[in-house]
mmCIF file of C-alpha atoms and ligand atoms in Angstrom:
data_model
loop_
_atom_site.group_PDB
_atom_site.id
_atom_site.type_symbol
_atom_site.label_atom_id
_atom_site.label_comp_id
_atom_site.label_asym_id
_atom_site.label_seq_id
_atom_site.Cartn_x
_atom_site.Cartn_y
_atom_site.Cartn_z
ATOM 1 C CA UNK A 3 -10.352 129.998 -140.394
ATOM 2 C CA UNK A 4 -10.518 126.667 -138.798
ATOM 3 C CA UNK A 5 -12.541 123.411 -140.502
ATOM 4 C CA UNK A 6 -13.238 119.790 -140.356
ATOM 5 C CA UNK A 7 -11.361 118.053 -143.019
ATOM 6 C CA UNK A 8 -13.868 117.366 -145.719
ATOM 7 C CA UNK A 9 -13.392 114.197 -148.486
ATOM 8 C CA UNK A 10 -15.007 113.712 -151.933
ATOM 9 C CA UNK A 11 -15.108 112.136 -155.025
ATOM 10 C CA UNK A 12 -13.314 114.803 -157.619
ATOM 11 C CA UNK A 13 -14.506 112.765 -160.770
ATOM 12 C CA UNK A 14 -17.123 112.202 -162.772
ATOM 13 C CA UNK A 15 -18.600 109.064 -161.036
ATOM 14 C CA UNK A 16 -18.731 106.407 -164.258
ATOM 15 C CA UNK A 17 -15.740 104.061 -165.688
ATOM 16 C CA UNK A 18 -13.298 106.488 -166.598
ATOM 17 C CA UNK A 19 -9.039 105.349 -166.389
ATOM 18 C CA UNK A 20 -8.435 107.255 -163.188
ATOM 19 C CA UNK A 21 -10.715 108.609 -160.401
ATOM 20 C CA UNK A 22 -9.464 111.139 -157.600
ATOM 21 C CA UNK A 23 -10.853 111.204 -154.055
ATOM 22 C CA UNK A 24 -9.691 114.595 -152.594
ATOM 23 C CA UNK A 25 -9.673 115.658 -148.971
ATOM 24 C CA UNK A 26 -8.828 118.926 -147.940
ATOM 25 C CA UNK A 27 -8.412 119.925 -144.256
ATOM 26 C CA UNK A 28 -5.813 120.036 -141.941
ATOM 27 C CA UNK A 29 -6.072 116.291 -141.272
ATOM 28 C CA UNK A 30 -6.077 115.597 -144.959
ATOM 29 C CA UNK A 31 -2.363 114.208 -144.601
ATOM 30 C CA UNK A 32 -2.668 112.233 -141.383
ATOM 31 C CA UNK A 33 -5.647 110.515 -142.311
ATOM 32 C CA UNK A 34 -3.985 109.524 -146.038
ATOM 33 C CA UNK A 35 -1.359 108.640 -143.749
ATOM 34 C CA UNK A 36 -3.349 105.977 -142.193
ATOM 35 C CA UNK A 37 -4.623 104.268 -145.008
ATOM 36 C CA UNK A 38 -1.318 104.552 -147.309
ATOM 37 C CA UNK A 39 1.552 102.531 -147.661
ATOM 38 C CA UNK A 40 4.672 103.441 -149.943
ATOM 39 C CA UNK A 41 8.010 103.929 -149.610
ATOM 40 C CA UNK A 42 7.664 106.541 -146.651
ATOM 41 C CA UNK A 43 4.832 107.918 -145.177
ATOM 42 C CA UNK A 44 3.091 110.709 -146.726
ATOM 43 C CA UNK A 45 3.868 113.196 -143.840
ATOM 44 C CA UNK A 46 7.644 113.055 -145.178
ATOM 45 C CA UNK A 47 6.824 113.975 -148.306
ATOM 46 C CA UNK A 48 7.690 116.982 -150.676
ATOM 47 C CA UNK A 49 4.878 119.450 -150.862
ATOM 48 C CA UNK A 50 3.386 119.286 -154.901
ATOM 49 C CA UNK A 51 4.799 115.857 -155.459
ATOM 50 C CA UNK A 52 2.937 112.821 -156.643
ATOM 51 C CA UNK A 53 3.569 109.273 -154.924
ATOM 52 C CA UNK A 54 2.900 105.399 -155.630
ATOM 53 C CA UNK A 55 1.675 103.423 -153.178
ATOM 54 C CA UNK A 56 -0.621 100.681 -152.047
ATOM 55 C CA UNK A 57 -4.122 102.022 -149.925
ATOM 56 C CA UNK A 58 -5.067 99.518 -147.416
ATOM 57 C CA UNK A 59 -7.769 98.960 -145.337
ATOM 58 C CA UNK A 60 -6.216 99.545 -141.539
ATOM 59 C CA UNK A 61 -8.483 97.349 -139.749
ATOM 60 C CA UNK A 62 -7.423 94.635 -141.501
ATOM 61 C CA UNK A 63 -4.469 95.218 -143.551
ATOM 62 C CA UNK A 64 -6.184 94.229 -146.719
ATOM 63 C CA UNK A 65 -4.331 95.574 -149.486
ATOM 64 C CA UNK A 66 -7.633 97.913 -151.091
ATOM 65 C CA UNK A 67 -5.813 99.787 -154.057
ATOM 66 C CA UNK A 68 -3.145 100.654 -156.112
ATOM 67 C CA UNK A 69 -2.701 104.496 -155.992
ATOM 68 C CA UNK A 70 -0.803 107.905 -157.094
ATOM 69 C CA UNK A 71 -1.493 109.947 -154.037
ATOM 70 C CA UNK A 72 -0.625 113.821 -154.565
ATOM 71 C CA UNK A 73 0.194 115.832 -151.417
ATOM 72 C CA UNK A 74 -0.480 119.683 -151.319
ATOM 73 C CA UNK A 75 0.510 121.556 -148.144
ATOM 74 C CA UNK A 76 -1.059 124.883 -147.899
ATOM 75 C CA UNK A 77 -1.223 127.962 -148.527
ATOM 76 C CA UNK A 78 -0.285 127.202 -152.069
ATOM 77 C CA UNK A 79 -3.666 124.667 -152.520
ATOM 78 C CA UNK A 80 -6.915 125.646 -154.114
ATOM 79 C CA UNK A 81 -8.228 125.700 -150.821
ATOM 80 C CA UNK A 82 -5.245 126.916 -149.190
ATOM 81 C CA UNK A 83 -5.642 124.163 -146.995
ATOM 82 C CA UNK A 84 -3.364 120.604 -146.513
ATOM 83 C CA UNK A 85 -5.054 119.210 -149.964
ATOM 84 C CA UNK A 86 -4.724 115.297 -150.765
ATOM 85 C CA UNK A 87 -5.524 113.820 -153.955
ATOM 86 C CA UNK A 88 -5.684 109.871 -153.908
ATOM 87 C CA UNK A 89 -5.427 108.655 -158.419
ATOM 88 C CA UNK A 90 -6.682 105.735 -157.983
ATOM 89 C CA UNK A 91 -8.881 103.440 -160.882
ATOM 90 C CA UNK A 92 -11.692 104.829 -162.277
ATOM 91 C CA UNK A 93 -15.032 102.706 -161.880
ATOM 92 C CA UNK A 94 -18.017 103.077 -158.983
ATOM 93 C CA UNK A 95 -16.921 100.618 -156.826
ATOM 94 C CA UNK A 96 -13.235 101.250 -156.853
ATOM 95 C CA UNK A 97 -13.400 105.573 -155.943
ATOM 96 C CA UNK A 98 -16.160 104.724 -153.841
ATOM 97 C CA UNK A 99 -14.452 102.021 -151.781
ATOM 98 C CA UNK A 100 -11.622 104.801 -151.328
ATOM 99 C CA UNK A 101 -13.841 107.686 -150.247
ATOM 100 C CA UNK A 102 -15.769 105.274 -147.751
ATOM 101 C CA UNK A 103 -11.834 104.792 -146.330
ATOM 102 C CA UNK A 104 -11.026 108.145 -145.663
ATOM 103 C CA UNK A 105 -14.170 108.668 -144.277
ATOM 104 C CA UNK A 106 -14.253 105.797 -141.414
ATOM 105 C CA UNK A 107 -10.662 107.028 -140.800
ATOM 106 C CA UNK A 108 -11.814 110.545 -139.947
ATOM 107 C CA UNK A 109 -12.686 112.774 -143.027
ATOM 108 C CA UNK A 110 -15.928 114.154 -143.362
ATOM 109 C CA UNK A 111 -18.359 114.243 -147.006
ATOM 110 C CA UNK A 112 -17.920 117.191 -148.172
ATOM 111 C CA UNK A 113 -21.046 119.046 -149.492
ATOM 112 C CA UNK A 114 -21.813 119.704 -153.137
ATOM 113 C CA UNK A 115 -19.190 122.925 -153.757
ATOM 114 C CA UNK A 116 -17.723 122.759 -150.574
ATOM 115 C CA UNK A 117 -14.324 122.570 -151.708
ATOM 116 C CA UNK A 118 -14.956 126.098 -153.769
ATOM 117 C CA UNK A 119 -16.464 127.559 -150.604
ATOM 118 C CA UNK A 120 -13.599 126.885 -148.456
ATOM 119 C CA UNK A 121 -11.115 128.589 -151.655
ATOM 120 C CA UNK A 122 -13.724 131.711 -151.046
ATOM 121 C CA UNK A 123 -13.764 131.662 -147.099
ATOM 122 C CA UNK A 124 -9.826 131.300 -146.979
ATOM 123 C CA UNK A 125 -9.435 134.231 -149.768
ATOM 124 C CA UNK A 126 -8.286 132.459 -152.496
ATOM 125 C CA UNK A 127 -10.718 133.274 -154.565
ATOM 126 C CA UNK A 128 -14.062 136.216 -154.175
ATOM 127 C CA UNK A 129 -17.005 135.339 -155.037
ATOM 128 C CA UNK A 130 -17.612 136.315 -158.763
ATOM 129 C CA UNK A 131 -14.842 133.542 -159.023
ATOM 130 C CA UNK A 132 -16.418 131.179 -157.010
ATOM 131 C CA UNK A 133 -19.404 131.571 -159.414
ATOM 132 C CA UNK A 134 -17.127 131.055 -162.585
ATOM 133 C CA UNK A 135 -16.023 127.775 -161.129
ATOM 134 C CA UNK A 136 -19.108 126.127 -161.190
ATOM 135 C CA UNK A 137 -20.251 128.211 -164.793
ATOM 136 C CA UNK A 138 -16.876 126.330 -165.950
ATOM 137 C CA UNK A 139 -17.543 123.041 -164.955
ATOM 138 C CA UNK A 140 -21.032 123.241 -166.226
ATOM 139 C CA UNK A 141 -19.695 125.142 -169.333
ATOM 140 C CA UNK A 142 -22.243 123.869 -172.709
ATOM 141 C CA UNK A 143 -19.852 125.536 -175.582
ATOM 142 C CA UNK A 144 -16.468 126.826 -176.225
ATOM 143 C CA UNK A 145 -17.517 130.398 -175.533
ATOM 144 C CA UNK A 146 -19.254 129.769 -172.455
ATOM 145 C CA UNK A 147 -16.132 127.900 -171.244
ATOM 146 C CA UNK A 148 -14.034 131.018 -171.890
ATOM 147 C CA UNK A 149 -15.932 133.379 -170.695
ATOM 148 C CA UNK A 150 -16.320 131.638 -167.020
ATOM 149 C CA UNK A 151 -12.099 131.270 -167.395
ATOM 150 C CA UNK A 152 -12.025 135.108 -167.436
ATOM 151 C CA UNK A 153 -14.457 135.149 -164.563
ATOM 152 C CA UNK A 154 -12.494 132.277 -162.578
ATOM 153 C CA UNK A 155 -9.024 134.034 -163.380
ATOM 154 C CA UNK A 156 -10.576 137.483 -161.839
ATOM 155 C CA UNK A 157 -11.439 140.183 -164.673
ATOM 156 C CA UNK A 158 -14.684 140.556 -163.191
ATOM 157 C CA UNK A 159 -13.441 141.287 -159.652
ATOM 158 C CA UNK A 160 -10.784 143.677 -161.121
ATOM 159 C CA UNK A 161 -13.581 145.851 -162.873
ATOM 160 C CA UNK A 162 -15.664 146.039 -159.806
ATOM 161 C CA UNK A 163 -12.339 146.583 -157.438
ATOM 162 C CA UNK A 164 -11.559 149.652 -160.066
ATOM 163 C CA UNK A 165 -14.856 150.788 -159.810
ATOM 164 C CA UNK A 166 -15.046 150.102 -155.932
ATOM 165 C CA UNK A 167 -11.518 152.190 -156.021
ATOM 166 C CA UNK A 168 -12.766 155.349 -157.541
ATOM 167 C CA UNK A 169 -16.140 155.311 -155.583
ATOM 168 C CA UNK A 170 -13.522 155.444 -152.270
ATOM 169 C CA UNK A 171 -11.316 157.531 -153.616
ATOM 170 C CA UNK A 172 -14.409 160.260 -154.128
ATOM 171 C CA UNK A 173 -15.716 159.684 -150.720
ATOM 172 C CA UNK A 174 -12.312 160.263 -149.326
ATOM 173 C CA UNK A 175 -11.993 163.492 -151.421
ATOM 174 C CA UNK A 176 -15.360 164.578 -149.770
ATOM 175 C CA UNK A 177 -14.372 163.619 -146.599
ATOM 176 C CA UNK A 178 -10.834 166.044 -146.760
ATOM 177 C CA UNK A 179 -12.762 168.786 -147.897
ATOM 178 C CA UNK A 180 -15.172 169.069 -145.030
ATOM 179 C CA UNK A 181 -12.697 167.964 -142.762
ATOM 180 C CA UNK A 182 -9.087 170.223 -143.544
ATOM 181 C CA UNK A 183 -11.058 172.957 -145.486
ATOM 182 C CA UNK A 184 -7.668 174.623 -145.351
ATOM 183 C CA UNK A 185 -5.844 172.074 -147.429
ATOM 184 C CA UNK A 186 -5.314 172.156 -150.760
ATOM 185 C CA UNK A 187 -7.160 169.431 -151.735
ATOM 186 C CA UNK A 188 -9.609 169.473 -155.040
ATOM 187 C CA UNK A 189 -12.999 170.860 -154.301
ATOM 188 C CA UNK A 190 -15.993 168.618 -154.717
ATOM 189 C CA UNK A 191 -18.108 170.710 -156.362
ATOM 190 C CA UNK A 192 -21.762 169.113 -157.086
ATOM 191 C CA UNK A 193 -20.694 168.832 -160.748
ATOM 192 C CA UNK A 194 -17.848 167.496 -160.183
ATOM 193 C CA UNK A 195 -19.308 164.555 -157.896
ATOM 194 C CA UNK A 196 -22.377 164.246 -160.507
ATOM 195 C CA UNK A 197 -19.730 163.913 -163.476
ATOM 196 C CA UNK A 198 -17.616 160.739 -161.180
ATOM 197 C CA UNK A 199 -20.983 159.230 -160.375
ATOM 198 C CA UNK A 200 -21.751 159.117 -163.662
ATOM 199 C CA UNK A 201 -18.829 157.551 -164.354
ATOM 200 C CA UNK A 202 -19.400 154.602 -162.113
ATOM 201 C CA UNK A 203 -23.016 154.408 -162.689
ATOM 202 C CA UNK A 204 -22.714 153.744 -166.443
ATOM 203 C CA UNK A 205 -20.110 151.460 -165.806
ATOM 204 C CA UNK A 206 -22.122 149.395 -164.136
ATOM 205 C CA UNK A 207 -24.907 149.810 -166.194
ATOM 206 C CA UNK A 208 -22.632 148.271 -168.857
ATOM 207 C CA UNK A 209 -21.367 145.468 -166.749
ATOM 208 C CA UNK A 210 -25.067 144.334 -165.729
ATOM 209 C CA UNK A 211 -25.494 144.129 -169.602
ATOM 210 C CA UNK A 212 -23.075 141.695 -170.093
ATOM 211 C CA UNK A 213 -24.325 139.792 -166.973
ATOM 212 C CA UNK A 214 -27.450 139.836 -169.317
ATOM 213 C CA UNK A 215 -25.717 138.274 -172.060
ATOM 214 C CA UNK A 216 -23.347 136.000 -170.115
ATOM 215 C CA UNK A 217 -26.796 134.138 -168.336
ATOM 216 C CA UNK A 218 -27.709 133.684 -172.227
ATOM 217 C CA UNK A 219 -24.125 131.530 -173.285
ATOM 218 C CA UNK A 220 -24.879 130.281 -169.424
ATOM 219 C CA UNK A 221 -27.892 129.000 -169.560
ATOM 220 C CA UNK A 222 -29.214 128.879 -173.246
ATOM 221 C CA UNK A 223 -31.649 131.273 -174.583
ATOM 222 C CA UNK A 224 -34.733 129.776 -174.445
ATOM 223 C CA UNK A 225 -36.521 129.492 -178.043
ATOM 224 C CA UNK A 226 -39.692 128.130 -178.258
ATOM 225 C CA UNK A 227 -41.224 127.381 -182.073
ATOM 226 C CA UNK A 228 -44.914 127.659 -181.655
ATOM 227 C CA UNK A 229 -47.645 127.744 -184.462
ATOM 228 C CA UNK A 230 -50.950 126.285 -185.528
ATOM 229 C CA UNK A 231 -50.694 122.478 -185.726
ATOM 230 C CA UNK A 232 -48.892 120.891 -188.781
ATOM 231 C CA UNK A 233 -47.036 123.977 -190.085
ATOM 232 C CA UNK A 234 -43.608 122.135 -189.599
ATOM 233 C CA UNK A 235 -43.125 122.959 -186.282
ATOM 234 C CA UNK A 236 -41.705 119.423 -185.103
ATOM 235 C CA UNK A 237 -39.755 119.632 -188.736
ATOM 236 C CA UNK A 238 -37.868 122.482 -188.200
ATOM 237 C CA UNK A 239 -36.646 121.340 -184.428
ATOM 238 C CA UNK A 240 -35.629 118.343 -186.146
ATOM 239 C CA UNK A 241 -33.673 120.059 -189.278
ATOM 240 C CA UNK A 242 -31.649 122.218 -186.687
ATOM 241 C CA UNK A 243 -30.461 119.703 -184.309
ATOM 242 C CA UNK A 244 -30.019 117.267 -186.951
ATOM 243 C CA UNK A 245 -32.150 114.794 -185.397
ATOM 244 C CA UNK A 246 -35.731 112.990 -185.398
ATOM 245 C CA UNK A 247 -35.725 113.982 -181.872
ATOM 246 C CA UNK A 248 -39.752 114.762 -182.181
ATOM 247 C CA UNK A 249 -42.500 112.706 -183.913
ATOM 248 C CA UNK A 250 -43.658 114.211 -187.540
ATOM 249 C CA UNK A 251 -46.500 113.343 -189.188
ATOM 250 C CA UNK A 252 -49.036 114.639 -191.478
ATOM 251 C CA UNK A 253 -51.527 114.436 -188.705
ATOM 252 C CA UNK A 254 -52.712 118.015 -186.769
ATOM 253 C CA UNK A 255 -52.418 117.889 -183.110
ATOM 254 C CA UNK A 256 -49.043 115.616 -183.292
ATOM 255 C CA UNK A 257 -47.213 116.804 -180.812
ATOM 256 C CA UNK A 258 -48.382 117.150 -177.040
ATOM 257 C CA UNK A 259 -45.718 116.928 -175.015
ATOM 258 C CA UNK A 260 -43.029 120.290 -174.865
ATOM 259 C CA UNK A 261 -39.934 118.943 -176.427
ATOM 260 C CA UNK A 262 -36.645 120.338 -175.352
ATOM 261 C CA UNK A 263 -32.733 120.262 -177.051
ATOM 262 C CA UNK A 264 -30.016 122.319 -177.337
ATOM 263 C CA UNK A 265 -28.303 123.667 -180.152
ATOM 264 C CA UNK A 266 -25.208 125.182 -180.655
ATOM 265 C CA UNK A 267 -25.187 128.891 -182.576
ATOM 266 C CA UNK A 268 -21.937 130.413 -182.884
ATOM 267 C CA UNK A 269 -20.827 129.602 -179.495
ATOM 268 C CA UNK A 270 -24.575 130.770 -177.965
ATOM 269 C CA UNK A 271 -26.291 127.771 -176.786
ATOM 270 C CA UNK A 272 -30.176 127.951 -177.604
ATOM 271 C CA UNK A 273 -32.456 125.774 -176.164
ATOM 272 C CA UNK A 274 -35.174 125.141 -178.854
ATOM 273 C CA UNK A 275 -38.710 124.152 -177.324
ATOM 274 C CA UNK A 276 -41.176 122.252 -179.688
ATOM 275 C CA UNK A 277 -44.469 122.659 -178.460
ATOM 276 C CA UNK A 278 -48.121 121.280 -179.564
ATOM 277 C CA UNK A 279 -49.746 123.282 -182.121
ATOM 278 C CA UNK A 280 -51.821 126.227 -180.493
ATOM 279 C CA UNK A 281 -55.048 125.713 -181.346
ATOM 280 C CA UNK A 282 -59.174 124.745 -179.790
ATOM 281 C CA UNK A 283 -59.545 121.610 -179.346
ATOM 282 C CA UNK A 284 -61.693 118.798 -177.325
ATOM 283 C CA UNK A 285 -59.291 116.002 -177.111
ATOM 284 C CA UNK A 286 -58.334 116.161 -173.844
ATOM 285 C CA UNK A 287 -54.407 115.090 -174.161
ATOM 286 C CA UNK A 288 -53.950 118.003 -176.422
ATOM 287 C CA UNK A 289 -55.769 120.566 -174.752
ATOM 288 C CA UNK A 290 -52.725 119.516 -171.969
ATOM 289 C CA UNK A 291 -50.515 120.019 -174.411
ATOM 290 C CA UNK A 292 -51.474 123.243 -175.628
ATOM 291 C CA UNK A 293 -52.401 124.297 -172.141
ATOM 292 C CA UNK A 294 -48.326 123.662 -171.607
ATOM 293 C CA UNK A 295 -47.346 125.450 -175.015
ATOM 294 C CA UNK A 296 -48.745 128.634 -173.556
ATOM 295 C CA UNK A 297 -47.177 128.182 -170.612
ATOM 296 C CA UNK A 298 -43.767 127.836 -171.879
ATOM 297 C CA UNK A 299 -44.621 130.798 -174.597
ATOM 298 C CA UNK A 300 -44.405 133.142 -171.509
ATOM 299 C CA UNK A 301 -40.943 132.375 -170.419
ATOM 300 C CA UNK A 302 -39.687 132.601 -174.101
ATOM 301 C CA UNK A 303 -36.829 134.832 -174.971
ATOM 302 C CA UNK A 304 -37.050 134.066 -178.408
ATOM 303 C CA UNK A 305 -39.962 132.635 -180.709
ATOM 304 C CA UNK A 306 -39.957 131.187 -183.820
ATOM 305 C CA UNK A 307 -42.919 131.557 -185.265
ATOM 306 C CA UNK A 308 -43.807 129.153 -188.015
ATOM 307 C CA UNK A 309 -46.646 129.578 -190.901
ATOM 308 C CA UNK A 310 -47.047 127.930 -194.061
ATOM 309 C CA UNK A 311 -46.692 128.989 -197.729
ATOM 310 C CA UNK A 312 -49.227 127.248 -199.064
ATOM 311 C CA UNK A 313 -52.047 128.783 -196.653
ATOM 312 C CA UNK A 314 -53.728 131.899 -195.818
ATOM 313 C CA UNK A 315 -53.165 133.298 -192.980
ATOM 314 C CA UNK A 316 -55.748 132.085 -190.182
ATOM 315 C CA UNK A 317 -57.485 133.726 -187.099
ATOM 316 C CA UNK A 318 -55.422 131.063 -185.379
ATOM 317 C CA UNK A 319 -52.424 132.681 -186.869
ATOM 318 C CA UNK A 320 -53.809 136.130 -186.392
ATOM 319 C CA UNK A 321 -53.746 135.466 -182.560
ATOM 320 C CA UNK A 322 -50.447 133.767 -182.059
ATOM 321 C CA UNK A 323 -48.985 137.024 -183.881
ATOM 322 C CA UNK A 324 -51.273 139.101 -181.118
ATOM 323 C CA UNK A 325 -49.814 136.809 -178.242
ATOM 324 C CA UNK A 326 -45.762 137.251 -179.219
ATOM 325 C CA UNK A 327 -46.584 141.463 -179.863
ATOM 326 C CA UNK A 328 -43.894 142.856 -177.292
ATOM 327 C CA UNK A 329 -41.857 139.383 -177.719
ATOM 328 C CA UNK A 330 -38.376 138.719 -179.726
ATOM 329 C CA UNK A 331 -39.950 136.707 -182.544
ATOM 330 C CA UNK A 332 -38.993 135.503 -185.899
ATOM 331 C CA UNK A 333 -41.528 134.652 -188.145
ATOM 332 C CA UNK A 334 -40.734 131.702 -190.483
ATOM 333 C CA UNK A 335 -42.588 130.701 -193.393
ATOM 334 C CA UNK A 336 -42.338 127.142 -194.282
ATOM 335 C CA UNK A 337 -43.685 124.761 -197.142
ATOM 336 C CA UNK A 338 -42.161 126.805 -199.708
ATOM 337 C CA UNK A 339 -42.513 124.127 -202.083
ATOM 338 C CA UNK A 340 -46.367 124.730 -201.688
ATOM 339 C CA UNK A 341 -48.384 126.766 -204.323
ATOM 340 C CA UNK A 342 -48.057 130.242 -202.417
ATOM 341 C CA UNK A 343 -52.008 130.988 -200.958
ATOM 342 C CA UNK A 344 -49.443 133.310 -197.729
ATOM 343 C CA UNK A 345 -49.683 137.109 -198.080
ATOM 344 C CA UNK A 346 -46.589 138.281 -197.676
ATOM 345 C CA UNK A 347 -47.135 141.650 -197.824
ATOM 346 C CA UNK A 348 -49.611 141.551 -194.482
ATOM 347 C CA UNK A 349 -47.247 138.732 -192.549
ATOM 348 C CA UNK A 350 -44.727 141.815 -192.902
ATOM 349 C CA UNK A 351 -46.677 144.170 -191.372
HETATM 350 N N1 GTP B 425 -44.582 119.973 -198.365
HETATM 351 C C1 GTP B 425 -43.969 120.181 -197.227
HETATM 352 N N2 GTP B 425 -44.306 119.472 -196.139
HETATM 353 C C2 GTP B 425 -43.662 119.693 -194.975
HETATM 354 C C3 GTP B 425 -42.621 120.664 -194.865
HETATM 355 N N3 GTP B 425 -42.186 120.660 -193.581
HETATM 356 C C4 GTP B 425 -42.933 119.742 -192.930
HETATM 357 N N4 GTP B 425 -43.823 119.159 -193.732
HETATM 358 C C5 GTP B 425 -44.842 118.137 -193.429
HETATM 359 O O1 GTP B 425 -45.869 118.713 -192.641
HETATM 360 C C6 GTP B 425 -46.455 117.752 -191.768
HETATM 361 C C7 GTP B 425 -46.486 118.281 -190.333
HETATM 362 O O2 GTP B 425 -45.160 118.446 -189.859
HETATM 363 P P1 GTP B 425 -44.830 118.534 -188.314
HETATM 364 O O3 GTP B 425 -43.400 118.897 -188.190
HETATM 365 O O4 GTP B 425 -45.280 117.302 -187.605
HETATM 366 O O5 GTP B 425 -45.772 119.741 -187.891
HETATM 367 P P2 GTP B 425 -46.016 120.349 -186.443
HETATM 368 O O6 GTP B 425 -46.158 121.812 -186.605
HETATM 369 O O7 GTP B 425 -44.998 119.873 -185.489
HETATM 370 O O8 GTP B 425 -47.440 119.744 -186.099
HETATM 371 P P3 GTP B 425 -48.115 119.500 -184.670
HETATM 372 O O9 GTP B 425 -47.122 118.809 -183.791
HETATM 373 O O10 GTP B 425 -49.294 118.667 -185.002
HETATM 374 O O11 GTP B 425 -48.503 120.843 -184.157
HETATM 375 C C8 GTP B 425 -45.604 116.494 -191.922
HETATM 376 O O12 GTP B 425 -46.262 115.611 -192.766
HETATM 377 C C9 GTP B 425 -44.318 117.018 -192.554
HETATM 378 O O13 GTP B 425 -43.660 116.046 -193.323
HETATM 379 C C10 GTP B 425 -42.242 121.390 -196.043
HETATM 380 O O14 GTP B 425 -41.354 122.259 -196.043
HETATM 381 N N5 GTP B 425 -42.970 121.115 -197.172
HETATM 382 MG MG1 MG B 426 -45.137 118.782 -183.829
#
């Protein structure tokens, strides 16, 4: 396929030691040519080396930046197109001063991803490992990060190009039989097709239940602690993130806004919601608040539900149990160090 050659900023834009501008294209080398100056032109150079040299403006011949400029000729590029990659210093003004070259001298912005979309439109890479790029980059935890390796580096695609294989294979098998009845091909009997697609369709039932999991060390899985007001709710989020990330006090109706932060369990990111205390009420900023607790209750994948010790059980309590029925909840009872008033016996069943 043929493209524009497409520039962008490869770093995190902050102060950092080194940015990169990349360009990828088949211009990328001609136009580095143009703003580069180093002991011989970039065109002469070794594919997969790294060169110093000065980038200056060409208008003007002001000297811009000092610069390690790699040069990547395809096919062997993450692109597999020409690929440039201009080190230069980190800082705002310095990568940006660079990109804004390349682009007056003929490179184009590239679009958020674009450079992964060209890897997946050349072949490089299909597009369960296009989508383990960007999991990687936006990778929370350790386990998250390895997982989208093994996605970038292909096991996905090879279990659905196995499964893909036999599902062909079967079909060809079919085709043989109707076509040369008189060869000696194996019969596909009904059983015998039932038994393969049974196969295949249970291993894809087990691969969407891993996609399950893998949105959940993706994304997070969203926990939201709910209760009446001033059970501890705002204490606990606190305790687990090791924080005072939301306001306690000994006040009901404390919290109003939903408070969000993520923790890190064994590798599975959860993103704990603290919400305001579910309960009637006339002031009108709470109502807001509880209004948005039951909101976010609905999207839950997990609940922790929080009661205290040193109360009975209420109606209010009575409901919130009613609302989380059919929902992944655990129940925590908090204020131990209360005189027990809980029953036990009835929050068990
Ligand atoms: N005795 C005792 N007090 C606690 C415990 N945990 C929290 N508290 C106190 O209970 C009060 C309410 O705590 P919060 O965390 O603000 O309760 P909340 O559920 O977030 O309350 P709202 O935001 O109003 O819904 C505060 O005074 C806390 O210090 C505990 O284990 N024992
Ligand atoms: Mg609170």
């Amino acid at each position: 396929m043929e493209f524009d050659t497409i520039a962008a900023v490869s770093t995190a834009l902050g102060e950092g030691a080194i940015g990169i501008v990349r360009l990828s294209g088949d211009e990328a080398i001609s136009i580095a040519d143009k703003i580069y100056k180093g002991k011989k032109p970039l065109k002469e150079v070794a594919s997969h080396t790294i060169v110093y040299g000065h980038l200056i403006d060409p208008k003007t011949n002001d000297r811009v930046e000092e610069a390690m400029v790699s040069i990547l000729r395809a096919p062997k590029t993450f692109t597999r197109e020409d690929v440039v990659e201009i080190n230069c210093h980190g800082g705002i003004m310095s990568v940006n001063r660079v990109l804004q070259l390349v682009l007056t001298n003929g490179a184009r912005l590239a679009e958020p991803g674009e450079f992964t979309k060209r890897a997946f439109l050349n072949g490089r890479i299909d597009l369960s490992q296009a989508e383990g790029v960007m999991d990687l980059i936006r990778a929370k935890t350790d386990k998250a990060m390895s997982i989208a390796l093994n996605q970038v580096e292909g096991r996905l695609s090879k279990k659905i190009t196995v499964l893909r294989q036999a599902l062909l294979e079967t079909v060809a098998n079919v085709e043989v039989n109707i076509d040369y009845p008189e060869y000696d091909a194996e019969t596909m009997t009904h059983d015998l097709l039932k038994t393969k697609a049974d196969f295949v369709i249970g291993e894809i039932e087990k691969l969407l239940q891993t996609a399950e999991q893998g949105k959940i060390v993706r994304e997070g899985l969203s926990t939201v602690i709910i209760g009446r007001p001033n059970v501890g709710k705002s204490s606990l989020l606190n305790s687990l993130v090791h924080e005072n990330k939301a306001i306690v006090t000994d006040i009901p109706g404390t919290t109003r806004d939903v408070i969000e932060e993520y923790v890190n369990v064994r590798g599975v990111p959860l993103k704990l919601v603290d919400t305001a205390g579910i309960r009637e009420t006339e002031d009108i900023v709470e109502k807001i608040g509880v209004e948005r607790s039951r909101q976010v209750l609905k999207e839950a994948e997990l609940i922790l539900l929080v009661l205290n010790y040193g109360d009975e059980l209420t109606k209010e309590d009575e409901a919130l149990f009613e609302a989380v029925e059919m929902m992944n909840v655990i129940v925590i009872v908090n204020k131990t160090d209360q005189e027990k008033k809980i029953d036990l016996e009835k929050v068990k069943s």
